């Protein structure tokens, strides 16, 4: 304790001394802005440990705290990853405390940084930030020069500014804008500005603006919906018209929305009525009420496909699947927007199934063949529809001569490792993924092996997952701690392949993984769940801190999974859903079925996005693990089984 006080005292003394010497505020990118320097708060303690100071710097930058970022950055002039120190110094000057882009960004510092770190992931990150500033201030000359150099192009708001730049030069960008504006969660200021300009210039009609506002309301982005509505003339409140009100009501009570829409339908066109029924159908389907099918059938009769959100279009297919109406499945997929339909192999697979149900076997086979080469849930199911079972491809082995230069030739891997060691996984993943761009399959496999050498199995999986023609599934689906996993799985009668499939999805084999809700370890067991399971299995004197021990984590995780499996009639599909969402939820979802359905249909119609993806990924993983463990072809359909309706029963599982 005394030593800690001494060290902290030295840190304070150093900070004060630097301030009096005029050093703080004079980093590698120039002096602190006068506006900030003039009203700086009293100096705070700089952590004595440089790693702690760096993490605090990153957090200050995330808050856009300019003064604290400069203070911390000045104490880290010798820190190994100086590019990040300087990025975290500059970035807060580009955004205000609410995260909105400022128009007084230090352009000289930005240009200097981009030149110095050209070709690195962090430079692309700063260019992304700067483009948001340039778009907001309408500096199109600079924006147009910088935008082609933005490599990842993974920011919808920047894309909206790029479209706005083109539109202000007289180009018609309406079609591109409609494709870009499909997800309101990523709009930000840039996309709202784009909607406003296109509406004022006549490229978007009132109906387009109303649709964008409703998309925001569907996601409960009420303030954003109001901002979009405000781009139209005063009094034309598209965020408060009939369809907007239907959207608000449907989120909480689809039956109330139904009554309201029917009462107001006289003032709506057929297409507008159809759009209203589509929204009601989506929310009724998510609540798994029988009204969803009727709502969507009304929508398909009335029309209005263009005014359905992506989610409404997807849930229309899922509703038809649950009802076993293959004709409706085919019609619903035919009516999907092309980009949405091609984004997910689910719709290719189910379209093939609908064609097969209609006796169009050759056409169905074409659909299945188009995705059967994909190593995912629907690729596997398509393969089985073609009469084949699931195997792993021939292994491509890389040599030490290919693996050893990875760290030397790809400095981003070294930065990623340091960031991972500081538990800064977002930044670490970005660095690692940046280095994978444009790699050949053999290079990707070498990177995967390099990740394994560093003890970072999540990066091994991530790198090996990207190969296109040459593969090594022992890298895509590694089996660390095999003795521990097999011993605990065997003890409770669990399929080892399924257990590994779940671990791969839960933690990617990150031993100290911790979720935002507190789940931890390889099997991501919640603290309260761990306590209750430990008590059930008679584990003496259990403490939550033991969850960081691999043996204990796997013991409790497999015990809990076994309990759920028993409680859910030995259905892997239901138990996988229960492990993610809690065992009570799949019971409720099952109880709303009108008859037995394939496990794949049950999985696709799970109302929670996360759980739906989780179940598909875990069971797909398990199928490949089964092939690796046994050396024999596998069936995903056998794992999925069938799910039949059953009344909800009480349970005492957490």
XYZ file of C-alpha atoms in Angstrom:
654
model
C 0.000 0.000 0.000
C 2.776 2.434 0.947
C 4.640 1.670 -2.276
C 1.458 2.303 -4.286
C 1.016 5.709 -2.631
C 4.623 6.592 -3.404
C 4.235 5.659 -7.056
C 1.005 7.624 -7.382
C 2.647 10.566 -5.673
C 5.436 10.491 -8.252
C 2.826 10.409 -11.001
C 1.105 13.496 -9.602
C 4.437 15.277 -9.156
C 5.399 14.439 -12.759
C 2.092 15.736 -14.105
C 2.380 18.994 -12.174
C 6.014 19.452 -13.162
C 5.177 18.899 -16.819
C 2.350 21.397 -16.598
C 4.596 24.096 -15.132
C 7.238 23.325 -17.725
C 4.651 23.842 -20.455
C 5.030 20.286 -21.703
C 1.438 19.117 -21.333
C -0.496 20.205 -24.372
C 2.539 19.907 -26.656
C 2.317 16.379 -28.074
C 3.568 15.036 -31.338
C 0.642 16.569 -33.173
C 0.961 20.129 -31.937
C -0.319 22.216 -29.038
C -3.608 21.671 -27.274
C -6.398 23.785 -28.773
C -6.550 27.129 -26.957
C -10.291 26.800 -26.372
C -9.658 23.627 -24.415
C -6.462 24.747 -22.717
C -8.140 27.917 -21.475
C -10.801 26.079 -19.485
C -9.031 22.904 -18.466
C -10.038 21.315 -15.163
C -7.524 20.701 -12.418
C -5.010 18.021 -13.304
C -6.038 14.477 -12.484
C -3.722 11.701 -11.398
C -1.943 9.909 -14.223
C -1.830 6.144 -13.567
C 1.710 5.059 -12.772
C 1.461 1.934 -14.912
C 1.709 2.968 -18.587
C -0.701 0.216 -19.635
C -3.287 1.522 -17.176
C -2.726 5.046 -18.479
C -3.165 3.828 -22.052
C -6.462 2.093 -21.267
C -7.667 5.212 -19.473
C -6.601 7.272 -22.509
C -8.681 5.035 -24.746
C -11.682 5.452 -22.452
C -11.247 9.230 -22.363
C -11.107 9.256 -26.161
C -14.319 7.248 -26.314
C -15.958 9.911 -24.128
C -14.480 12.599 -26.395
C -12.853 14.158 -23.336
C -10.267 16.372 -25.028
C -8.485 17.683 -21.941
C -8.070 14.293 -20.281
C -6.973 12.687 -23.555
C -4.216 15.256 -24.031
C -3.120 14.916 -20.423
C -2.831 11.146 -20.672
C -1.298 11.149 -24.149
C 1.461 13.482 -22.959
C 2.400 10.965 -20.268
C 2.748 8.214 -22.884
C 5.304 9.706 -25.268
C 7.404 6.517 -25.084
C 4.511 4.037 -25.246
C 5.119 1.219 -27.779
C 1.988 1.667 -29.929
C 2.392 5.400 -30.434
C -0.055 5.438 -33.353
C -2.881 4.679 -30.935
C -1.684 7.231 -28.402
C -1.837 9.920 -31.085
C -5.149 8.660 -32.483
C -6.711 8.802 -29.025
C -5.343 12.333 -28.679
C -6.799 13.559 -31.983
C -10.107 11.722 -32.158
C -11.879 13.589 -29.290
C -11.323 16.838 -31.189
C -13.525 15.542 -34.024
C -16.661 14.852 -31.963
C -18.557 16.501 -29.139
C -19.543 14.841 -25.875
C -22.743 13.516 -27.477
C -20.801 11.888 -30.306
C -21.797 14.373 -33.024
C -19.148 15.445 -35.519
C -17.612 18.881 -34.943
C -16.656 21.230 -37.740
C -13.465 22.617 -36.149
C -11.320 19.491 -36.427
C -7.512 19.997 -36.491
C -6.980 19.255 -40.184
C -3.210 19.723 -40.186
C -2.840 17.186 -37.376
C -5.156 14.774 -39.176
C -3.275 15.034 -42.467
C 0.033 14.562 -40.681
C -1.275 11.471 -38.895
C -2.690 9.947 -42.085
C 0.610 10.431 -43.854
C 2.714 9.085 -40.986
C 0.636 5.937 -40.487
C -0.403 5.416 -44.080
C -1.463 1.851 -44.786
C -2.260 0.997 -41.162
C -5.659 0.125 -39.728
C -5.592 3.085 -37.352
C -5.148 5.511 -40.271
C -8.246 4.074 -41.919
C -10.071 4.506 -38.612
C -9.122 8.203 -38.408
C -10.011 8.741 -42.068
C -13.445 7.278 -41.270
C -13.834 9.790 -38.426
C -12.608 12.690 -40.557
C -15.009 11.856 -43.380
C -17.889 12.287 -40.923
C -16.574 15.757 -40.101
C -16.024 16.657 -43.750
C -19.509 15.493 -44.674
C -21.104 17.500 -41.904
C -19.271 20.700 -42.890
C -19.977 20.066 -46.614
C -16.309 20.222 -47.553
C -16.944 18.122 -50.634
C -13.618 18.809 -52.318
C -11.709 17.267 -49.420
C -14.350 14.585 -48.824
C -14.253 13.449 -52.453
C -10.454 13.261 -52.325
C -10.406 11.243 -49.096
C -13.384 8.919 -49.610
C -11.706 6.679 -52.243
C -8.847 6.128 -49.763
C -11.239 4.849 -47.064
C -10.494 1.137 -47.339
C -13.010 -0.655 -45.137
C -16.033 1.439 -46.132
C -17.941 -0.039 -43.205
C -19.752 3.110 -42.060
C -23.263 3.700 -43.422
C -23.186 7.344 -42.382
C -20.072 7.963 -44.483
C -21.784 6.204 -47.383
C -24.740 8.564 -46.974
C -22.411 11.566 -47.122
C -20.830 10.131 -50.286
C -24.293 9.921 -51.861
C -25.087 13.443 -50.669
C -21.905 14.712 -52.320
C -22.972 13.147 -55.612
C -26.525 14.437 -55.295
C -25.346 17.995 -54.702
C -23.427 17.750 -57.971
C -26.686 16.986 -59.771
C -26.518 13.188 -59.904
C -29.633 11.104 -59.274
C -28.788 8.807 -56.361
C -32.302 7.826 -55.251
C -31.936 4.113 -56.062
C -28.576 3.849 -54.287
C -29.986 5.786 -51.344
C -32.916 3.406 -50.922
C -30.493 0.464 -50.725
C -28.235 2.283 -48.268
C -31.086 3.378 -46.003
C -32.354 -0.129 -45.195
C -31.049 -0.130 -41.596
C -32.091 2.934 -39.551
C -29.847 1.965 -36.621
C -26.847 3.165 -38.622
C -28.278 6.414 -40.038
C -26.620 9.034 -37.844
C -26.571 12.654 -38.982
C -25.298 11.817 -42.456
C -28.250 9.701 -43.547
C -30.825 12.093 -42.103
C -29.110 14.912 -44.031
C -29.203 12.783 -47.189
C -32.930 12.108 -46.784
C -33.564 15.825 -46.296
C -31.658 16.914 -49.379
C -33.149 14.230 -51.619
C -36.650 15.124 -50.436
C -36.095 18.830 -51.084
C -34.583 18.179 -54.507
C -37.391 15.842 -55.539
C -35.318 12.648 -55.704
C -37.290 11.155 -52.814
C -41.062 11.451 -52.567
C -43.074 12.061 -49.410
C -43.752 8.316 -49.259
C -39.994 7.611 -49.169
C -39.535 10.013 -46.261
C -42.509 8.520 -44.435
C -41.029 5.049 -44.941
C -37.650 6.113 -43.529
C -39.411 7.600 -40.494
C -41.388 4.386 -39.979
C -38.226 2.294 -40.243
C -36.840 4.357 -37.364
C -40.041 3.913 -35.360
C -39.853 0.141 -35.883
C -36.492 0.270 -34.093
C -37.924 2.629 -31.444
C -35.678 5.462 -32.682
C -38.345 8.065 -31.946
C -36.095 11.147 -31.972
C -34.539 10.105 -35.273
C -38.003 9.543 -36.761
C -38.953 13.080 -35.743
C -35.781 14.496 -37.324
C -36.550 12.689 -40.570
C -40.149 13.931 -40.511
C -38.906 17.481 -40.019
C -37.333 17.535 -43.494
C -40.825 17.906 -44.987
C -42.846 21.138 -44.935
C -44.354 22.182 -41.607
C -47.575 20.343 -40.859
C -46.719 17.225 -42.862
C -45.841 15.079 -39.858
C -45.127 11.692 -41.374
C -43.907 10.478 -37.973
C -47.447 10.927 -36.654
C -49.629 9.814 -39.560
C -51.792 6.696 -39.646
C -49.045 4.245 -40.613
C -46.644 5.726 -38.070
C -49.292 5.252 -35.389
C -49.853 1.664 -36.539
C -46.116 1.066 -36.151
C -46.063 2.483 -32.616
C -49.062 0.425 -31.547
C -47.902 -2.795 -33.208
C -44.630 -2.796 -31.253
C -46.518 -3.299 -27.991
C -49.983 -4.541 -28.985
C -50.580 -5.879 -32.513
C -54.296 -6.394 -31.787
C -54.716 -2.704 -30.905
C -52.872 -1.782 -34.097
C -55.197 -4.098 -36.043
C -58.329 -2.380 -34.717
C -56.849 1.061 -35.419
C -55.786 0.182 -38.971
C -59.188 -1.252 -39.813
C -60.885 1.887 -38.489
C -58.570 4.166 -40.495
C -58.316 2.123 -43.692
C -60.848 4.249 -45.570
C -58.311 7.066 -45.778
C -55.483 4.877 -47.056
C -54.587 3.509 -50.465
C -54.424 -0.260 -50.937
C -50.615 -0.146 -50.807
C -50.668 1.893 -47.592
C -53.082 -0.575 -46.037
C -50.782 -3.398 -47.116
C -47.814 -1.660 -45.501
C -49.785 -1.364 -42.269
C -50.675 -5.057 -42.279
C -47.018 -5.891 -42.928
C -45.936 -4.040 -39.780
C -48.662 -5.748 -37.740
C -47.619 -9.107 -39.186
C -44.007 -8.575 -38.140
C -44.799 -7.806 -34.513
C -47.509 -10.453 -34.234
C -45.001 -12.979 -35.605
C -42.362 -11.949 -33.070
C -44.958 -12.451 -30.331
C -45.881 -15.734 -32.037
C -49.600 -15.042 -32.106
C -51.842 -16.701 -34.723
C -52.855 -13.247 -36.015
C -49.513 -12.937 -37.831
C -50.551 -15.266 -40.638
C -53.807 -13.406 -41.309
C -52.025 -10.029 -41.232
C -49.443 -11.115 -43.780
C -52.036 -12.712 -46.037
C -53.950 -9.423 -46.044
C -50.716 -7.602 -46.859
C -49.962 -9.880 -49.788
C -53.456 -9.327 -51.176
C -53.284 -5.534 -50.834
C -49.633 -5.018 -51.891
C -47.235 -2.437 -50.525
C -44.126 -4.657 -50.653
C -41.930 -1.642 -51.355
C -42.958 -0.121 -48.019
C -42.092 -3.124 -45.878
C -38.905 -3.064 -43.814
C -36.334 -5.811 -44.238
C -37.547 -7.331 -40.973
C -41.166 -7.320 -42.108
C -40.178 -9.054 -45.336
C -38.131 -11.672 -43.472
C -40.857 -12.351 -40.915
C -43.374 -12.815 -43.709
C -41.346 -15.826 -44.871
C -40.903 -17.110 -41.315
C -44.631 -16.829 -40.648
C -45.380 -18.891 -43.749
C -42.783 -21.475 -42.684
C -44.363 -21.844 -39.255
C -47.751 -22.320 -40.906
C -46.377 -24.878 -43.371
C -47.715 -22.799 -46.279
C -45.085 -23.487 -48.958
C -46.891 -21.489 -51.636
C -46.797 -18.439 -49.370
C -43.116 -19.108 -48.622
C -42.318 -18.995 -52.343
C -44.426 -15.870 -52.967
C -42.944 -14.080 -49.956
C -39.377 -14.757 -51.097
C -40.258 -13.756 -54.672
C -41.456 -10.417 -53.262
C -38.276 -9.724 -51.287
C -35.970 -6.893 -52.284
C -33.078 -8.377 -54.262
C -30.249 -7.187 -51.945
C -32.073 -8.615 -48.924
C -32.785 -11.924 -50.634
C -29.161 -12.420 -51.674
C -27.710 -11.382 -48.308
C -28.652 -14.565 -46.455
C -28.526 -18.139 -47.826
C -31.634 -18.861 -45.736
C -33.883 -17.465 -48.441
C -32.208 -19.511 -51.188
C -32.630 -22.680 -49.136
C -36.263 -22.085 -48.223
C -37.074 -21.055 -51.789
C -35.634 -24.375 -52.915
C -37.765 -26.172 -50.351
C -40.864 -24.322 -51.563
C -40.108 -25.312 -55.163
C -39.586 -28.910 -54.066
C -42.938 -28.890 -52.254
C -44.504 -27.720 -55.527
C -42.960 -30.658 -57.397
C -40.396 -28.510 -59.233
C -37.484 -30.740 -58.291
C -35.012 -29.607 -60.969
C -35.527 -25.941 -60.086
C -35.208 -26.790 -56.404
C -31.974 -28.659 -57.036
C -30.530 -25.570 -58.734
C -31.247 -23.508 -55.632
C -29.628 -26.059 -53.324
C -26.564 -26.415 -55.550
C -26.000 -22.654 -55.493
C -25.344 -22.671 -51.719
C -24.249 -26.257 -50.979
C -20.588 -25.223 -51.066
C -21.038 -22.778 -48.192
C -19.761 -23.931 -44.795
C -22.742 -22.757 -42.785
C -26.124 -23.897 -41.483
C -27.977 -23.513 -44.771
C -25.090 -24.768 -46.868
C -25.171 -27.950 -44.800
C -28.947 -28.325 -45.113
C -28.730 -27.745 -48.876
C -26.114 -30.491 -49.117
C -28.479 -32.891 -47.370
C -31.291 -31.932 -49.757
C -28.948 -33.030 -52.550
C -28.617 -36.444 -50.918
C -25.184 -35.898 -49.369
C -24.024 -35.858 -45.774
C -21.701 -33.320 -44.197
C -17.961 -33.968 -44.194
C -14.917 -31.775 -43.732
C -12.823 -30.863 -46.783
C -9.340 -32.204 -47.352
C -6.836 -30.511 -45.087
C -4.306 -28.065 -46.514
C -1.238 -27.940 -44.266
C 1.083 -24.937 -44.186
C 4.760 -25.073 -43.286
C 6.796 -23.336 -40.604
C 8.443 -21.365 -43.406
C 5.026 -19.855 -44.144
C 4.030 -19.348 -40.500
C 7.192 -17.907 -38.967
C 7.393 -14.672 -41.039
C 3.794 -13.734 -40.190
C 4.667 -11.515 -37.239
C 7.583 -9.908 -39.064
C 5.685 -9.234 -42.281
C 2.453 -8.149 -40.632
C 3.161 -5.670 -37.813
C -0.568 -5.295 -37.204
C -0.524 -8.750 -35.613
C 1.917 -7.467 -32.999
C -0.265 -4.448 -32.288
C -3.284 -6.735 -32.063
C -1.517 -8.956 -29.523
C -0.664 -6.002 -27.311
C -4.218 -4.682 -27.522
C -5.617 -8.124 -26.656
C -3.292 -8.294 -23.657
C -4.917 -5.048 -22.473
C -8.370 -6.563 -23.103
C -9.034 -4.016 -25.860
C -10.600 -6.589 -28.141
C -12.416 -4.191 -30.471
C -9.178 -2.463 -31.443
C -7.256 -5.749 -31.473
C -9.740 -7.408 -33.808
C -9.609 -4.443 -36.143
C -5.801 -4.657 -36.338
C -5.836 -8.414 -36.915
C -8.560 -8.301 -39.555
C -6.801 -5.462 -41.362
C -3.777 -7.695 -41.899
C -5.951 -10.476 -43.339
C -7.132 -8.345 -46.253
C -6.098 -9.694 -49.638
C -4.385 -12.764 -48.171
C -4.378 -15.983 -50.170
C -5.833 -19.113 -48.611
C -2.402 -20.401 -47.619
C -1.534 -17.065 -46.038
C -4.809 -17.118 -44.102
C -3.995 -20.594 -42.817
C -0.498 -19.437 -41.863
C -2.062 -16.495 -40.006
C -4.392 -18.937 -38.253
C -1.442 -21.077 -37.171
C 0.398 -17.943 -36.039
C -2.620 -17.015 -33.916
C -2.498 -20.479 -32.360
C 1.210 -20.022 -31.568
C 0.327 -16.777 -29.785
C -2.352 -18.584 -27.791
C -5.159 -16.633 -29.476
C -7.514 -19.341 -30.700
C -10.269 -16.868 -31.492
C -7.947 -15.328 -34.103
C -7.091 -18.815 -35.338
C -10.788 -19.466 -35.965
C -11.328 -16.006 -37.431
C -8.450 -16.363 -39.899
C -9.158 -19.944 -40.968
C -12.854 -19.112 -41.438
C -11.968 -16.832 -44.354
C -10.411 -19.404 -46.693
C -12.195 -19.946 -49.980
C -10.697 -23.019 -51.694
C -7.958 -24.454 -49.471
C -9.025 -25.263 -45.919
C -7.938 -26.680 -42.601
C -10.967 -27.432 -40.457
C -8.783 -28.328 -37.477
C -8.080 -24.578 -37.399
C -11.672 -23.515 -38.042
C -12.881 -25.907 -35.371
C -10.084 -26.365 -32.828
C -10.492 -28.634 -29.800
C -8.375 -27.272 -26.943
C -8.675 -28.694 -23.410
C -9.962 -31.888 -24.975
C -9.460 -34.026 -21.871
C -11.423 -31.552 -19.759
C -14.254 -31.180 -22.264
C -14.576 -34.904 -23.006
C -14.407 -35.900 -19.339
C -17.128 -33.480 -18.272
C -19.349 -34.042 -21.314
C -19.116 -37.825 -20.965
C -19.906 -37.613 -17.244
C -23.338 -36.110 -17.943
C -24.003 -37.894 -21.223
C -23.515 -34.917 -23.533
C -22.405 -35.140 -27.150
C -18.811 -33.862 -27.172
C -19.242 -32.380 -30.662
C -22.259 -30.372 -29.501
C -20.373 -29.204 -26.416
C -17.484 -27.970 -28.550
C -19.920 -26.374 -30.985
C -21.438 -24.412 -28.135
C -18.077 -23.366 -26.648
C -16.900 -22.156 -30.059
C -19.960 -19.932 -30.316
C -19.959 -18.775 -26.695
C -16.356 -17.725 -26.182
C -14.279 -18.614 -29.266
C -12.021 -20.328 -26.698
C -11.100 -17.045 -24.987
C -10.518 -18.299 -21.456
C -11.103 -14.948 -19.755
C -14.056 -13.997 -21.954
C -16.660 -11.953 -20.100
C -19.931 -10.822 -21.625
C -21.643 -7.477 -21.080
C -24.118 -9.196 -18.744
C -21.475 -10.906 -16.621
C -21.232 -14.405 -18.135
C -17.679 -15.705 -18.007
C -15.221 -18.319 -19.174
C -15.227 -20.870 -21.970
C -18.904 -21.733 -21.518
C -20.034 -18.210 -20.553
C -21.946 -19.195 -17.433
C -23.776 -16.425 -15.565
C -22.720 -15.990 -11.895
C -26.181 -16.719 -10.474
C -26.576 -19.717 -12.781
C -23.176 -21.015 -11.678
C -24.171 -20.776 -7.998
C -27.429 -22.653 -8.528
C -25.867 -25.355 -10.693
C -23.003 -25.784 -8.206
C -25.556 -26.316 -5.454
C -27.526 -28.820 -7.558
C -24.474 -30.948 -8.332
C -23.106 -30.707 -4.800
C -19.969 -28.704 -5.563
C -18.747 -27.718 -2.086
C -17.953 -24.135 -1.089
C -18.314 -22.776 -4.627
C -17.204 -19.183 -5.207
C -17.932 -17.212 -8.423
C -14.207 -16.476 -8.770
C -13.745 -20.184 -9.561
C -15.400 -19.628 -12.954
C -12.015 -18.519 -14.293
C -10.765 -22.066 -13.664
C -11.221 -24.095 -16.857
C -12.190 -27.332 -15.105
C -14.814 -25.624 -12.960
C -16.195 -23.586 -15.838
C -16.617 -26.621 -18.077
C -17.988 -28.726 -15.200
C -20.728 -26.183 -14.447
C -21.387 -25.377 -18.116
C -21.816 -29.007 -19.159
C -23.899 -29.767 -16.063
C -26.213 -26.872 -16.847
C -26.481 -27.839 -20.527
C -27.322 -31.410 -19.514
C -30.050 -30.179 -17.148
C -31.588 -28.074 -19.909
C -31.412 -30.966 -22.387
C -33.258 -33.241 -19.953
C -35.838 -30.546 -19.214
C -36.464 -29.997 -22.945
C -37.079 -33.593 -23.982
C -33.531 -34.239 -25.227
C -33.962 -31.792 -28.124
C -30.615 -30.246 -29.081
C -32.475 -27.465 -30.887
C -34.537 -26.484 -27.845
C -31.670 -26.965 -25.389
C -29.308 -24.817 -27.457
C -31.923 -22.057 -27.495
C -32.419 -22.525 -23.757
C -28.709 -22.200 -23.000
C -28.696 -18.816 -24.729
C -32.094 -17.362 -23.827
C -33.011 -19.300 -20.686
C -34.885 -22.631 -20.662
C -38.301 -21.042 -20.142
C -38.308 -19.229 -23.465
C -38.057 -22.182 -25.864
C -40.861 -23.776 -23.844
C -43.063 -20.763 -24.538
C -42.053 -20.667 -28.218
C -42.800 -24.377 -28.573
C -46.210 -23.973 -26.933
C -47.393 -21.615 -29.701
C -46.831 -24.132 -32.510
C -49.946 -25.473 -34.232
C -48.267 -28.754 -35.142
C -44.863 -30.464 -35.337
C -42.220 -28.593 -37.356
C -38.713 -29.376 -38.525
C -36.012 -28.236 -36.144
C -34.710 -25.956 -38.906
C -38.079 -24.180 -39.103
C -38.201 -23.809 -35.331
C -34.677 -22.358 -35.346
C -35.427 -19.914 -38.180
C -38.568 -18.624 -36.455
C -37.049 -17.924 -33.027
C -38.144 -14.334 -32.261
C -34.811 -13.178 -30.768
C -32.217 -12.271 -33.402
C -29.289 -13.282 -31.198
C -30.777 -16.631 -30.182
C -31.849 -17.460 -33.745
C -28.297 -16.950 -35.039
C -26.849 -18.701 -31.987
C -28.860 -21.898 -32.446
C -28.001 -22.115 -36.139
C -24.303 -21.502 -35.506
C -23.984 -23.927 -32.583
C -25.662 -26.821 -34.392
C -23.736 -26.138 -37.591
C -20.512 -26.097 -35.538
C -21.500 -29.327 -33.810
C -22.011 -31.049 -37.148
C -18.476 -30.219 -38.284
C -17.048 -31.180 -34.893
C -18.874 -34.496 -35.226
C -17.183 -35.092 -38.577
C -13.764 -34.212 -37.133
C -14.179 -36.331 -34.003
C -15.590 -39.443 -35.675
C -14.185 -39.236 -39.188
C -17.675 -40.079 -40.476
C -20.226 -38.065 -42.507
C -22.786 -36.237 -40.382
C -26.394 -35.071 -40.589
C -27.421 -31.624 -39.381
C -31.065 -32.599 -39.873
C -30.659 -35.434 -37.376
C -29.312 -32.992 -34.792
C -32.151 -30.557 -35.411
C -34.859 -33.199 -35.188
C -38.471 -32.082 -34.975
C -40.204 -29.833 -32.465
C -43.809 -30.492 -31.502
C -46.217 -28.215 -29.619
C -46.388 -28.796 -25.891
C -47.915 -26.866 -23.006
C -45.514 -24.817 -20.905
C -44.371 -26.659 -17.797
C -42.725 -25.075 -14.759
C -39.062 -25.650 -14.085
C -36.543 -24.694 -11.466
C -33.638 -24.061 -13.814
C -32.052 -20.607 -13.926
